[in-house]
mmCIF file of C-alpha atoms in Angstrom:
data_model
loop_
_atom_site.group_PDB
_atom_site.id
_atom_site.type_symbol
_atom_site.label_atom_id
_atom_site.label_comp_id
_atom_site.label_asym_id
_atom_site.label_seq_id
_atom_site.Cartn_x
_atom_site.Cartn_y
_atom_site.Cartn_z
ATOM 1 C CA ALA A 22 -42.673 9.112 45.140
ATOM 2 C CA LEU A 23 -38.890 8.729 45.001
ATOM 3 C CA ALA A 24 -38.063 12.441 44.898
ATOM 4 C CA ASP A 25 -36.379 12.164 48.304
ATOM 5 C CA ALA A 26 -35.968 9.736 51.176
ATOM 6 C CA GLU A 27 -38.871 11.163 53.163
ATOM 7 C CA SER A 28 -41.285 10.837 50.237
ATOM 8 C CA ALA A 29 -40.112 7.304 49.468
ATOM 9 C CA ALA A 30 -40.575 6.295 53.111
ATOM 10 C CA TYR A 31 -44.030 7.893 53.187
ATOM 11 C CA TRP A 32 -45.254 6.037 50.106
ATOM 12 C CA ALA A 33 -43.736 2.736 51.188
ATOM 13 C CA TYR A 34 -45.463 2.998 54.570
ATOM 14 C CA HIS A 35 -48.866 4.067 53.264
ATOM 15 C CA LEU A 36 -49.019 1.729 50.301
ATOM 16 C CA GLY A 37 -48.079 -1.051 52.703
ATOM 17 C CA ARG A 38 -50.953 -0.030 54.976
ATOM 18 C CA THR A 39 -53.331 0.054 52.027
ATOM 19 C CA GLY A 40 -52.312 -3.440 50.962
ATOM 20 C CA PHE A 41 -52.642 -4.779 54.489
ATOM 21 C CA PHE A 42 -56.091 -3.337 55.158
ATOM 22 C CA LEU A 43 -57.295 -4.322 51.702
ATOM 23 C CA GLY A 44 -56.330 -7.874 52.629
ATOM 24 C CA ALA A 45 -58.124 -7.512 55.953
ATOM 25 C CA ALA A 46 -61.277 -6.319 54.200
ATOM 26 C CA ALA A 47 -61.175 -9.271 51.807
ATOM 27 C CA SER A 48 -60.588 -11.699 54.681
ATOM 28 C CA GLY A 49 -63.569 -10.374 56.626
ATOM 29 C CA ALA A 50 -65.896 -10.478 53.614
ATOM 30 C CA ILE A 51 -64.788 -13.969 52.571
ATOM 31 C CA ALA A 52 -65.062 -15.314 56.133
ATOM 32 C CA HIS A 53 -68.607 -13.974 56.403
ATOM 33 C CA HIS A 54 -69.527 -15.404 52.998
ATOM 34 C CA LEU A 55 -68.240 -18.864 53.916
ATOM 35 C CA SER A 56 -69.974 -18.842 57.297
ATOM 36 C CA THR A 57 -73.256 -17.876 55.601
ATOM 37 C CA GLN A 58 -72.900 -20.687 53.054
ATOM 38 C CA LEU A 59 -72.107 -23.246 55.758
ATOM 39 C CA ARG A 60 -75.054 -22.211 57.936
ATOM 40 C CA ALA A 61 -77.411 -22.487 54.970
ATOM 41 C CA LEU A 62 -75.971 -25.880 54.052
ATOM 42 C CA ALA A 63 -76.415 -27.142 57.607
ATOM 43 C CA ALA A 64 -80.004 -25.866 57.658
ATOM 44 C CA GLY A 65 -80.777 -27.268 54.228
ATOM 45 C CA SER A 66 -81.836 -23.865 52.910
ATOM 46 C CA SER A 67 -80.715 -21.542 50.128
ATOM 47 C CA PRO A 68 -78.016 -19.108 51.267
ATOM 48 C CA SER A 69 -78.694 -15.372 51.108
ATOM 49 C CA ARG A 70 -76.670 -13.177 48.791
ATOM 50 C CA THR A 71 -73.712 -11.840 50.758
ATOM 51 C CA PRO A 72 -71.831 -8.534 50.568
ATOM 52 C CA PHE A 73 -68.859 -10.491 49.198
ATOM 53 C CA GLN A 74 -70.928 -11.616 46.212
ATOM 54 C CA THR A 75 -72.240 -8.109 45.620
ATOM 55 C CA LEU A 76 -68.761 -6.599 45.714
ATOM 56 C CA SER A 77 -67.279 -9.377 43.602
ATOM 57 C CA ALA A 78 -69.773 -8.670 40.819
ATOM 58 C CA ASN A 79 -68.208 -5.237 40.369
ATOM 59 C CA ALA A 80 -64.803 -5.873 41.906
ATOM 60 C CA SER A 81 -62.640 -4.199 39.259
ATOM 61 C CA THR A 82 -64.486 -0.876 39.294
ATOM 62 C CA GLU A 83 -64.978 -0.863 43.054
ATOM 63 C CA LEU A 84 -61.332 -1.639 43.773
ATOM 64 C CA SER A 85 -59.934 0.875 41.281
ATOM 65 C CA ASN A 86 -62.190 3.636 42.644
ATOM 66 C CA ARG A 87 -61.128 2.984 46.230
ATOM 67 C CA LEU A 88 -57.443 2.847 45.286
ATOM 68 C CA TYR A 89 -57.637 6.088 43.301
ATOM 69 C CA GLU A 90 -59.289 7.717 46.307
ATOM 70 C CA ALA A 91 -56.480 6.450 48.537
ATOM 71 C CA LEU A 92 -53.754 7.723 46.207
ATOM 72 C CA ALA A 93 -55.382 11.155 45.987
ATOM 73 C CA MET A 94 -55.670 11.300 49.767
ATOM 74 C CA PHE A 95 -52.039 10.319 50.259
ATOM 75 C CA GLN A 96 -50.875 12.911 47.715
ATOM 76 C CA GLN A 97 -52.742 15.625 49.601
ATOM 77 C CA ASP A 98 -51.399 14.390 52.938
ATOM 78 C CA LEU A 99 -47.787 14.289 51.765
ATOM 79 C CA ALA A 100 -48.093 17.733 50.151
ATOM 80 C CA ALA A 101 -49.203 19.176 53.501
ATOM 81 C CA ILE A 102 -46.272 17.490 55.227
ATOM 82 C CA LYS A 103 -43.830 18.844 52.643
ATOM 83 C CA GLN A 104 -45.255 22.337 53.090
ATOM 84 C CA GLY A 105 -44.674 22.106 56.836
ATOM 85 C CA VAL A 106 -48.367 22.276 57.702
ATOM 86 C CA TYR A 107 -47.977 19.241 59.947
ATOM 87 C CA LYS A 108 -45.501 16.457 60.657
ATOM 88 C CA LEU A 109 -45.049 12.971 59.321
ATOM 89 C CA PRO A 110 -47.316 10.525 61.190
ATOM 90 C CA TRP A 111 -45.692 9.997 64.553
ATOM 91 C CA ASP A 112 -46.339 6.253 64.574
ATOM 92 C CA MET A 113 -44.775 5.837 61.136
ATOM 93 C CA THR A 114 -41.381 6.733 62.584
ATOM 94 C CA THR A 115 -41.885 5.059 65.991
ATOM 95 C CA ILE A 116 -40.579 1.536 65.437
ATOM 96 C CA SER A 117 -41.565 0.517 68.967
ATOM 97 C CA HIS A 118 -45.224 1.254 68.165
ATOM 98 C CA ARG A 119 -47.545 -1.728 68.589
ATOM 99 C CA GLN A 120 -48.479 -1.725 64.888
ATOM 100 C CA TYR A 121 -45.029 -3.152 64.169
ATOM 101 C CA ASN A 122 -45.614 -6.041 66.604
ATOM 102 C CA PRO A 123 -46.657 -9.146 64.593
ATOM 103 C CA LEU A 124 -48.490 -10.701 67.552
ATOM 104 C CA PHE A 125 -50.536 -7.543 68.094
ATOM 105 C CA VAL A 126 -51.394 -7.343 64.403
ATOM 106 C CA LEU A 127 -52.450 -11.007 64.275
ATOM 107 C CA SER A 128 -54.591 -10.578 67.386
ATOM 108 C CA LYS A 129 -56.365 -7.520 65.979
ATOM 109 C CA SER A 130 -56.822 -9.203 62.599
ATOM 110 C CA ALA A 131 -58.518 -12.224 64.173
ATOM 111 C CA GLN A 132 -60.683 -9.959 66.309
ATOM 112 C CA PHE A 133 -61.707 -7.963 63.251
ATOM 113 C CA VAL A 134 -62.683 -11.043 61.208
ATOM 114 C CA ALA A 135 -64.882 -12.328 64.053
ATOM 115 C CA GLU A 136 -66.478 -8.908 64.471
ATOM 116 C CA GLY A 137 -66.925 -8.555 60.712
ATOM 117 C CA ILE A 138 -68.911 -11.790 60.532
ATOM 118 C CA ALA A 139 -71.178 -10.728 63.409
ATOM 119 C CA THR A 140 -71.716 -7.206 62.067
ATOM 120 C CA LEU A 141 -72.521 -8.333 58.521
ATOM 121 C CA ASN A 142 -74.949 -10.943 59.854
ATOM 122 C CA ARG A 143 -76.875 -8.228 61.693
ATOM 123 C CA ARG A 144 -76.799 -5.914 58.698
ATOM 124 C CA MET A 145 -78.101 -8.628 56.362
ATOM 125 C CA SER A 146 -80.968 -9.563 58.686
ATOM 126 C CA GLU A 147 -81.869 -5.881 59.228
ATOM 127 C CA GLY A 148 -83.508 -6.995 62.425
ATOM 128 C CA SER A 149 -83.287 -5.765 65.967
ATOM 129 C CA ALA A 150 -79.761 -5.125 67.120
ATOM 130 C CA ASP A 151 -80.536 -4.101 70.670
ATOM 131 C CA ASN A 152 -77.665 -4.103 73.108
ATOM 132 C CA TRP A 153 -77.496 -4.026 76.868
ATOM 133 C CA PHE A 154 -77.414 -0.234 77.014
ATOM 134 C CA GLN A 155 -80.670 1.724 77.274
ATOM 135 C CA SER A 156 -80.956 5.399 78.233
ATOM 136 C CA ASN A 157 -83.164 8.342 77.284
ATOM 137 C CA LEU A 158 -80.108 10.569 77.631
ATOM 138 C CA TYR A 159 -78.522 9.124 74.482
ATOM 139 C CA PRO A 160 -79.571 9.255 70.803
ATOM 140 C CA LYS A 161 -81.823 6.419 69.661
ATOM 141 C CA TYR A 162 -79.209 4.929 67.355
ATOM 142 C CA TYR A 163 -76.941 4.418 70.375
ATOM 143 C CA ALA A 164 -79.546 2.220 72.013
ATOM 144 C CA ASP A 165 -80.955 0.258 69.072
ATOM 145 C CA ASN A 166 -77.530 -0.329 67.477
ATOM 146 C CA THR A 167 -78.787 -0.231 63.896
ATOM 147 C CA PHE A 168 -76.450 2.549 62.751
ATOM 148 C CA HIS A 169 -73.429 0.293 62.173
ATOM 149 C CA TYR A 170 -74.710 -2.993 63.643
ATOM 150 C CA GLN A 171 -71.430 -3.504 65.473
ATOM 151 C CA SER A 172 -71.338 -5.692 68.581
ATOM 152 C CA ASP A 173 -72.482 -3.789 71.684
ATOM 153 C CA GLY A 174 -72.850 -0.626 69.612
ATOM 154 C CA TRP A 175 -70.328 1.818 71.039
ATOM 155 C CA MET A 176 -70.811 0.680 74.601
ATOM 156 C CA SER A 177 -68.205 -1.932 75.496
ATOM 157 C CA ASP A 178 -64.477 -2.492 75.773
ATOM 158 C CA ARG A 179 -64.780 -5.081 73.005
ATOM 159 C CA SER A 180 -66.304 -2.562 70.615
ATOM 160 C CA ALA A 181 -63.658 0.039 71.433
ATOM 161 C CA SER A 182 -60.868 -2.501 70.997
ATOM 162 C CA VAL A 183 -61.739 -3.333 67.377
ATOM 163 C CA TYR A 184 -62.971 0.115 66.323
ATOM 164 C CA GLU A 185 -59.767 1.601 64.884
ATOM 165 C CA PHE A 186 -58.874 -1.556 62.975
ATOM 166 C CA SER A 187 -62.407 -1.785 61.571
ATOM 167 C CA THR A 188 -62.562 1.812 60.373
ATOM 168 C CA GLU A 189 -59.104 1.662 58.804
ATOM 169 C CA THR A 190 -60.189 -1.488 56.989
ATOM 170 C CA LEU A 191 -63.347 0.243 55.784
ATOM 171 C CA PHE A 192 -61.217 2.956 54.167
ATOM 172 C CA PHE A 193 -58.412 0.624 53.011
ATOM 173 C CA GLY A 194 -55.819 2.188 55.315
ATOM 174 C CA ARG A 195 -56.364 5.847 54.489
ATOM 175 C CA GLN A 196 -58.393 6.890 57.526
ATOM 176 C CA ASP A 197 -55.384 8.375 59.337
ATOM 177 C CA ALA A 198 -54.585 10.574 56.334
ATOM 178 C CA MET A 199 -58.242 11.583 56.080
ATOM 179 C CA GLN A 200 -58.282 12.591 59.730
ATOM 180 C CA ARG A 201 -55.029 14.541 59.456
ATOM 181 C CA SER A 202 -56.702 16.750 56.847
ATOM 182 C CA ALA A 203 -58.570 18.313 59.787
ATOM 183 C CA LEU A 204 -55.224 19.825 60.807
ATOM 184 C CA LEU A 205 -55.215 21.945 57.632
ATOM 185 C CA PRO A 206 -57.820 24.557 58.667
ATOM 186 C CA LEU A 207 -56.508 24.581 62.238
ATOM 187 C CA SER A 208 -52.928 25.216 61.096
ATOM 188 C CA GLN A 209 -54.133 27.874 58.677
ATOM 189 C CA HIS A 210 -56.103 29.633 61.435
ATOM 190 C CA ILE A 211 -53.066 29.651 63.714
ATOM 191 C CA ARG A 212 -50.791 30.940 60.967
ATOM 192 C CA GLU A 213 -53.109 33.645 59.632
ATOM 193 C CA HIS A 214 -53.878 35.055 63.078
ATOM 194 C CA GLY A 215 -50.396 34.655 64.511
ATOM 195 C CA LEU A 216 -51.684 32.576 67.422
ATOM 196 C CA ASP A 217 -49.645 30.765 70.038
ATOM 197 C CA PRO A 218 -50.923 27.153 70.192
ATOM 198 C CA GLY A 219 -50.031 27.107 73.871
ATOM 199 C CA SER A 220 -52.643 29.795 74.544
ATOM 200 C CA MET A 221 -55.401 27.900 72.743
ATOM 201 C CA ARG A 222 -58.011 25.502 74.079
ATOM 202 C CA VAL A 223 -59.448 22.929 71.678
ATOM 203 C CA MET A 224 -62.136 20.319 72.261
ATOM 204 C CA GLU A 225 -62.488 17.402 69.845
ATOM 205 C CA ALA A 226 -66.138 16.326 69.852
ATOM 206 C CA CYS A 227 -67.104 12.767 68.843
ATOM 207 C CA CYS A 228 -63.465 11.718 69.173
ATOM 208 C CA GLY A 229 -64.102 7.972 69.231
ATOM 209 C CA THR A 230 -61.031 6.245 70.644
ATOM 210 C CA GLY A 231 -58.960 9.405 70.188
ATOM 211 C CA ARG A 232 -56.863 8.397 67.195
ATOM 212 C CA PHE A 233 -56.959 11.822 65.546
ATOM 213 C CA HIS A 234 -56.122 13.429 68.882
ATOM 214 C CA THR A 235 -52.695 11.779 68.829
ATOM 215 C CA PHE A 236 -51.876 13.674 65.614
ATOM 216 C CA LEU A 237 -53.242 16.882 67.093
ATOM 217 C CA LYS A 238 -51.049 16.614 70.206
ATOM 218 C CA ASP A 239 -48.006 15.513 68.213
ATOM 219 C CA ASN A 240 -48.196 18.685 66.142
ATOM 220 C CA PHE A 241 -49.300 21.057 68.899
ATOM 221 C CA PRO A 242 -47.950 19.612 72.165
ATOM 222 C CA SER A 243 -48.411 22.868 74.076
ATOM 223 C CA MET A 244 -52.063 23.234 73.081
ATOM 224 C CA SER A 245 -54.631 22.611 75.816
ATOM 225 C CA THR A 246 -56.974 19.948 74.428
ATOM 226 C CA ILE A 247 -59.773 17.697 75.560
ATOM 227 C CA CYS A 248 -61.478 14.663 74.003
ATOM 228 C CA ALA A 249 -65.269 14.303 74.197
ATOM 229 C CA ASP A 250 -67.385 11.345 73.152
ATOM 230 C CA LEU A 251 -70.701 9.787 74.143
ATOM 231 C CA SER A 252 -69.052 6.431 74.851
ATOM 232 C CA PRO A 253 -67.058 6.168 78.092
ATOM 233 C CA PHE A 254 -65.623 2.896 76.787
ATOM 234 C CA TYR A 255 -64.092 4.602 73.771
ATOM 235 C CA LEU A 256 -62.679 7.370 75.942
ATOM 236 C CA ALA A 257 -61.125 4.813 78.291
#
């Protein structure tokens, strides 16, 4: 990790992210657990077993497994960077990026905790999670919202706003590195066939809010690319 300045900076940044999103995950689970206990107390009923209790029962094994997965992912990511397959994450070296703004981070954290409580409540009830959006042109899980149970499914500005924070929390801060691994086969294809990225056209299907696309364009700025997703809110 301390072999050179670049490696040290990489590990400091990514271990910091892991610690932050691990804390966010714990905060969301604890907040949901407490809200469930308080609702049951107010109703005079026995509280249901919460995800926090389930995870806590096997916390040591669960946490060590997730951390080992993160370390392995970061090792692979850094190795690709060192080999020149792709660049360091652009936002890691962009100090003006919003992720370094404490007010932005606090706002997103609060939004995530509120969304986490609502999502886990729906998941625990396993009931209907219908949202306002209904269309025969879309897959059923888009309309009934039982795939992830998130608020509004994928069909609102609110859902799009919390999406990246939520998914990074789910993977304890390693989602960006996971997504960058998709650059490996693309870079290999370009190298093996001697292609000019500027002459290529690439479409990213199911792009969500386009997070991975920022890494794609940072590494291949001349490449003609397009994002495609079923949710116009996520594309916006």
